[in-house]
mmCIF file of C-alpha atoms in Angstrom:
data_model
loop_
_atom_site.group_PDB
_atom_site.id
_atom_site.type_symbol
_atom_site.label_atom_id
_atom_site.label_comp_id
_atom_site.label_asym_id
_atom_site.label_seq_id
_atom_site.Cartn_x
_atom_site.Cartn_y
_atom_site.Cartn_z
ATOM 1 C CA SER A 16 -9.346 -3.594 -7.945
ATOM 2 C CA GLN A 17 -11.154 -1.047 -4.958
ATOM 3 C CA GLN A 18 -9.860 1.857 -7.060
ATOM 4 C CA GLY A 19 -9.108 1.727 -10.428
ATOM 5 C CA GLU A 20 -7.009 0.196 -12.953
ATOM 6 C CA GLU A 21 -3.329 -0.030 -14.104
ATOM 7 C CA ASP A 22 -1.970 -0.845 -17.787
ATOM 8 C CA PRO A 23 -0.359 -2.765 -19.044
ATOM 9 C CA GLN A 24 -1.091 -5.743 -16.058
ATOM 10 C CA ALA A 25 2.594 -7.317 -17.243
ATOM 11 C CA LEU A 26 5.622 -5.249 -18.990
ATOM 12 C CA SER A 27 8.166 -7.176 -20.625
ATOM 13 C CA ILE A 28 11.581 -4.748 -21.776
ATOM 14 C CA GLN A 29 15.130 -5.236 -21.742
ATOM 15 C CA GLU A 30 17.443 -3.403 -19.732
ATOM 16 C CA GLY A 31 18.275 0.154 -20.608
ATOM 17 C CA GLU A 32 14.594 0.493 -22.454
ATOM 18 C CA ASN A 33 11.845 2.889 -20.847
ATOM 19 C CA ALA A 34 8.888 1.866 -18.921
ATOM 20 C CA THR A 35 5.856 3.318 -18.699
ATOM 21 C CA MET A 36 2.981 2.221 -16.589
ATOM 22 C CA ASN A 37 -0.245 4.180 -16.483
ATOM 23 C CA CYS A 38 -3.172 4.068 -13.887
ATOM 24 C CA SER A 39 -6.618 5.822 -13.743
ATOM 25 C CA TYR A 40 -8.736 6.339 -10.765
ATOM 26 C CA LYS A 41 -12.509 7.249 -10.023
ATOM 27 C CA THR A 42 -12.737 9.833 -7.295
ATOM 28 C CA SER A 43 -11.161 13.115 -7.048
ATOM 29 C CA ILE A 44 -8.269 12.797 -5.189
ATOM 30 C CA ASN A 45 -5.833 14.698 -2.812
ATOM 31 C CA ASN A 46 -2.911 13.113 -3.867
ATOM 32 C CA LEU A 47 -1.756 10.101 -5.758
ATOM 33 C CA GLN A 48 1.717 7.800 -4.940
ATOM 34 C CA TRP A 49 3.483 5.138 -6.591
ATOM 35 C CA TYR A 50 4.779 2.103 -4.945
ATOM 36 C CA ARG A 51 6.922 -0.659 -5.768
ATOM 37 C CA GLN A 52 7.187 -3.952 -4.441
ATOM 38 C CA ASN A 53 9.061 -7.203 -4.831
ATOM 39 C CA SER A 54 7.263 -10.346 -4.690
ATOM 40 C CA GLY A 55 6.144 -11.005 -1.340
ATOM 41 C CA ARG A 56 7.989 -8.419 0.415
ATOM 42 C CA GLY A 57 6.814 -5.144 1.593
ATOM 43 C CA LEU A 58 5.674 -2.263 -0.171
ATOM 44 C CA VAL A 59 8.315 0.446 -1.311
ATOM 45 C CA HIS A 60 7.167 4.009 -1.725
ATOM 46 C CA LEU A 61 8.265 5.941 -4.835
ATOM 47 C CA ILE A 62 6.962 9.124 -5.168
ATOM 48 C CA LEU A 63 4.030 11.762 -4.164
ATOM 49 C CA ILE A 64 2.213 14.003 -6.573
ATOM 50 C CA ARG A 65 -0.659 16.053 -5.540
ATOM 51 C CA SER A 66 -3.298 16.947 -7.215
ATOM 52 C CA ASN A 67 -2.575 20.872 -8.071
ATOM 53 C CA GLU A 68 0.630 19.326 -9.593
ATOM 54 C CA ARG A 69 1.300 17.619 -13.172
ATOM 55 C CA GLU A 70 4.618 16.465 -13.403
ATOM 56 C CA LYS A 71 7.090 15.572 -10.564
ATOM 57 C CA HIS A 72 10.581 13.657 -11.194
ATOM 58 C CA SER A 73 13.197 11.646 -8.759
ATOM 59 C CA GLY A 74 15.948 10.319 -9.994
ATOM 60 C CA ARG A 75 15.557 8.116 -13.013
ATOM 61 C CA LEU A 76 11.544 8.161 -12.380
ATOM 62 C CA ARG A 77 9.019 10.611 -13.701
ATOM 63 C CA VAL A 78 5.793 10.900 -12.528
ATOM 64 C CA THR A 79 2.614 12.830 -14.589
ATOM 65 C CA LEU A 80 -0.938 13.398 -13.655
ATOM 66 C CA ASP A 81 -4.149 14.768 -15.156
ATOM 67 C CA THR A 82 -6.900 15.352 -12.555
ATOM 68 C CA SER A 83 -8.835 15.947 -15.933
ATOM 69 C CA LYS A 84 -8.399 12.292 -16.906
ATOM 70 C CA LYS A 85 -8.050 10.873 -13.724
ATOM 71 C CA SER A 86 -4.762 9.525 -15.214
ATOM 72 C CA SER A 87 -1.343 9.101 -13.671
ATOM 73 C CA SER A 88 1.368 7.409 -15.092
ATOM 74 C CA LEU A 89 4.941 6.377 -14.378
ATOM 75 C CA LEU A 90 8.180 6.596 -16.837
ATOM 76 C CA ILE A 91 11.649 4.370 -15.251
ATOM 77 C CA THR A 92 13.704 5.266 -17.665
ATOM 78 C CA ALA A 93 17.091 3.630 -18.459
ATOM 79 C CA SER A 94 15.190 0.903 -16.608
ATOM 80 C CA ARG A 95 17.965 -1.517 -14.685
ATOM 81 C CA ALA A 96 17.581 -5.861 -14.223
ATOM 82 C CA ALA A 97 17.147 -4.298 -10.399
ATOM 83 C CA ASP A 98 13.832 -2.485 -11.293
ATOM 84 C CA THR A 99 12.301 -5.986 -11.588
ATOM 85 C CA ALA A 100 9.148 -6.010 -9.434
ATOM 86 C CA SER A 101 5.558 -4.692 -9.275
ATOM 87 C CA TYR A 102 4.470 -1.259 -9.806
ATOM 88 C CA PHE A 103 1.511 -0.055 -7.551
ATOM 89 C CA CYS A 104 -0.336 3.451 -7.938
ATOM 90 C CA ALA A 105 -2.791 4.690 -4.549
ATOM 91 C CA THR A 106 -5.129 7.573 -4.411
ATOM 92 C CA ALA A 107 -5.619 9.467 -1.093
ATOM 93 C CA ARG A 108 -9.375 10.680 -1.711
ATOM 94 C CA MET A 109 -10.116 14.353 -1.387
ATOM 95 C CA ASP A 110 -13.145 13.353 1.045
ATOM 96 C CA SER A 111 -10.185 11.334 3.473
ATOM 97 C CA SER A 112 -6.541 11.532 3.453
ATOM 98 C CA TYR A 113 -6.312 8.961 6.155
ATOM 99 C CA LYS A 114 -7.378 6.296 3.103
ATOM 100 C CA LEU A 115 -5.092 4.960 0.373
ATOM 101 C CA ILE A 116 -6.735 2.637 -1.964
ATOM 102 C CA PHE A 117 -4.394 1.070 -4.781
ATOM 103 C CA GLY A 118 -4.936 -0.043 -7.842
ATOM 104 C CA SER A 119 -4.199 -3.605 -9.158
ATOM 105 C CA GLY A 120 -0.571 -2.943 -10.465
ATOM 106 C CA THR A 121 1.844 -3.888 -13.330
ATOM 107 C CA ARG A 122 4.347 -6.380 -12.798
ATOM 108 C CA LEU A 123 7.703 -5.150 -14.516
ATOM 109 C CA LEU A 124 10.510 -7.632 -15.611
ATOM 110 C CA VAL A 125 13.238 -5.880 -16.854
ATOM 111 C CA ARG A 126 15.582 -8.769 -19.159
ATOM 112 C CA PRO A 127 19.392 -8.372 -19.247
ATOM 113 C CA ALA B 30 16.186 5.782 10.402
ATOM 114 C CA ALA B 31 13.007 3.541 12.047
ATOM 115 C CA GLY B 32 10.970 1.655 10.112
ATOM 116 C CA VAL B 33 7.873 0.360 10.911
ATOM 117 C CA ILE B 34 7.767 -2.331 12.399
ATOM 118 C CA GLN B 35 5.610 -5.526 12.297
ATOM 119 C CA SER B 36 5.144 -8.635 14.419
ATOM 120 C CA PRO B 37 5.145 -11.861 13.964
ATOM 121 C CA ARG B 38 6.832 -11.670 10.574
ATOM 122 C CA HIS B 39 5.332 -15.179 9.938
ATOM 123 C CA LEU B 40 2.038 -16.927 11.724
ATOM 124 C CA ILE B 41 0.380 -20.124 10.943
ATOM 125 C CA LYS B 42 -2.897 -20.587 12.539
ATOM 126 C CA GLU B 43 -5.829 -23.063 12.110
ATOM 127 C CA LYS B 44 -9.267 -22.460 11.111
ATOM 128 C CA ARG B 45 -11.644 -20.923 13.498
ATOM 129 C CA GLU B 46 -8.458 -19.814 15.978
ATOM 130 C CA THR B 47 -7.965 -16.001 17.001
ATOM 131 C CA ALA B 48 -4.887 -14.427 15.527
ATOM 132 C CA THR B 49 -3.315 -10.645 16.970
ATOM 133 C CA LEU B 50 -1.139 -9.108 14.531
ATOM 134 C CA LYS B 51 1.187 -5.631 15.880
ATOM 135 C CA CYS B 52 2.487 -2.585 14.274
ATOM 136 C CA TYR B 53 4.929 -0.157 15.131
ATOM 137 C CA PRO B 54 4.533 3.038 13.619
ATOM 138 C CA ILE B 55 7.209 5.259 12.156
ATOM 139 C CA PRO B 56 8.240 7.597 15.463
ATOM 140 C CA ARG B 57 6.052 11.147 15.138
ATOM 141 C CA HIS B 58 3.628 9.334 12.445
ATOM 142 C CA ASP B 59 -0.328 9.563 13.229
ATOM 143 C CA THR B 60 -1.810 7.804 10.822
ATOM 144 C CA VAL B 61 -1.704 4.223 10.760
ATOM 145 C CA TYR B 62 -3.103 2.016 7.943
ATOM 146 C CA TRP B 63 -3.863 -1.601 7.571
ATOM 147 C CA TYR B 64 -4.215 -3.322 4.433
ATOM 148 C CA GLN B 65 -4.978 -7.157 3.204
ATOM 149 C CA GLN B 66 -2.829 -8.630 -0.014
ATOM 150 C CA GLY B 67 -3.870 -12.096 -1.464
ATOM 151 C CA PRO B 68 -1.202 -13.850 -3.072
ATOM 152 C CA GLY B 69 -1.566 -12.279 -6.866
ATOM 153 C CA GLN B 70 -3.690 -9.616 -5.673
ATOM 154 C CA ASP B 71 -3.358 -5.363 -5.306
ATOM 155 C CA PRO B 72 -3.099 -4.418 -1.408
ATOM 156 C CA GLN B 73 -6.893 -4.175 -0.160
ATOM 157 C CA PHE B 74 -7.354 -1.474 2.298
ATOM 158 C CA LEU B 75 -8.727 -2.385 5.692
ATOM 159 C CA ILE B 76 -9.117 0.328 8.219
ATOM 160 C CA SER B 77 -7.060 4.163 9.297
ATOM 161 C CA PHE B 78 -6.447 5.443 12.712
ATOM 162 C CA TYR B 79 -5.717 9.120 13.050
ATOM 163 C CA GLU B 80 -4.537 10.173 16.328
ATOM 164 C CA LYS B 81 -5.695 6.882 18.485
ATOM 165 C CA MET B 82 -9.015 7.200 16.707
ATOM 166 C CA GLN B 83 -10.440 5.249 14.068
ATOM 167 C CA SER B 84 -11.106 7.500 10.645
ATOM 168 C CA ASP B 85 -11.610 5.096 7.886
ATOM 169 C CA LYS B 86 -13.255 1.848 7.123
ATOM 170 C CA GLY B 87 -12.634 -0.771 4.049
ATOM 171 C CA SER B 88 -12.969 -4.320 3.211
ATOM 172 C CA ILE B 89 -12.803 -5.398 6.896
ATOM 173 C CA PRO B 90 -14.908 -8.397 8.151
ATOM 174 C CA ASP B 91 -16.611 -7.882 11.261
ATOM 175 C CA ARG B 92 -14.479 -10.508 12.263
ATOM 176 C CA PHE B 93 -11.683 -8.260 12.458
ATOM 177 C CA SER B 94 -10.992 -5.680 14.767
ATOM 178 C CA ALA B 95 -8.445 -2.849 14.987
ATOM 179 C CA GLN B 96 -7.247 -0.489 17.695
ATOM 180 C CA GLN B 97 -4.499 2.289 18.117
ATOM 181 C CA PHE B 98 -2.852 2.343 21.353
ATOM 182 C CA SER B 99 -1.894 5.426 23.587
ATOM 183 C CA ASP B 100 1.887 5.026 22.509
ATOM 184 C CA TYR B 101 0.310 4.884 18.724
ATOM 185 C CA HIS B 102 0.955 0.770 18.229
ATOM 186 C CA SER B 103 -1.512 -0.672 16.308
ATOM 187 C CA GLU B 104 -2.909 -4.266 16.561
ATOM 188 C CA LEU B 105 -5.205 -5.865 13.687
ATOM 189 C CA ASN B 106 -7.397 -8.691 16.102
ATOM 190 C CA MET B 107 -8.716 -11.416 13.440
ATOM 191 C CA SER B 108 -11.359 -13.989 15.218
ATOM 192 C CA SER B 109 -13.033 -17.228 13.779
ATOM 193 C CA LEU B 110 -10.400 -17.422 10.915
ATOM 194 C CA GLU B 111 -10.808 -19.088 7.840
ATOM 195 C CA LEU B 112 -8.021 -20.503 4.420
ATOM 196 C CA GLY B 113 -9.348 -17.144 2.878
ATOM 197 C CA ASP B 114 -7.471 -15.014 5.508
ATOM 198 C CA SER B 115 -4.738 -16.718 4.076
ATOM 199 C CA ALA B 116 -2.745 -13.086 3.033
ATOM 200 C CA LEU B 117 -0.003 -10.553 3.900
ATOM 201 C CA TYR B 118 -1.579 -7.762 6.116
ATOM 202 C CA PHE B 119 0.790 -4.817 5.653
ATOM 203 C CA CYS B 120 0.522 -1.692 8.565
ATOM 204 C CA ALA B 121 1.887 1.360 7.153
ATOM 205 C CA SER B 122 2.061 5.096 8.839
ATOM 206 C CA SER B 123 2.311 8.568 7.973
ATOM 207 C CA LEU B 124 1.703 12.203 9.183
ATOM 208 C CA PRO B 125 -2.025 13.155 7.279
ATOM 209 C CA GLY B 126 -1.982 13.602 3.690
ATOM 210 C CA ASP B 127 1.793 12.682 3.496
ATOM 211 C CA LYS B 128 3.421 9.665 1.647
ATOM 212 C CA ALA B 129 3.070 6.104 4.075
ATOM 213 C CA PHE B 130 5.739 4.135 5.002
ATOM 214 C CA PHE B 131 5.251 0.498 5.223
ATOM 215 C CA GLY B 132 6.531 -2.711 7.044
ATOM 216 C CA GLN B 133 7.612 -5.807 6.042
ATOM 217 C CA GLY B 134 4.324 -7.581 6.319
ATOM 218 C CA THR B 135 3.109 -10.381 8.417
ATOM 219 C CA ARG B 136 2.349 -13.301 6.450
ATOM 220 C CA LEU B 137 -0.768 -15.239 7.947
ATOM 221 C CA THR B 138 -1.615 -19.010 7.334
ATOM 222 C CA VAL B 139 -4.386 -20.113 8.264
ATOM 223 C CA VAL B 140 -4.601 -24.407 7.685
#
């Protein structure tokens, strides 16, 4: 990965459970973004959190950011089978806002 | 709402041939990014443009070049294609420092 690691690499849960994915990065950032990707398809933007924010919510998504630990987490509550996808975090670095660097992704499987 | 448009969606080329991928960003977005994603891999940043000037460069091979035109569309030119260049190529656009919107990608297969 160009930026860091996502943890876990794969996650399998039952529909209705919560899913938590973590992302670590290496450099100081301007913002961190989470994306979702269905197999072989385009990346869909989920949520952006800026470096001066600690938590953000969007529907069933909750994102936290800890700049001291250089880490972020994405929580999907009450998961659905349709949430099955790969989830990536991407960081925009402080020295350049014009380069989004992706982590290695978490493959989420939500079993019906 | 208009999204990022990439063409072609699929492309098959032989080794040592040349390919040109096109990207039409969302209107009024002045930043364009290009990414390469191999099978089972995370997207790798190639290059970005801001206001038609190259702004950042990532792991883009010397065989590849890109530019952004006066109408803000961008093209990724790939020469002397190798089997390892087979991948999904994504373009994204954004306002500076804002969320990036991705196109559906071009699947390039080099045979």
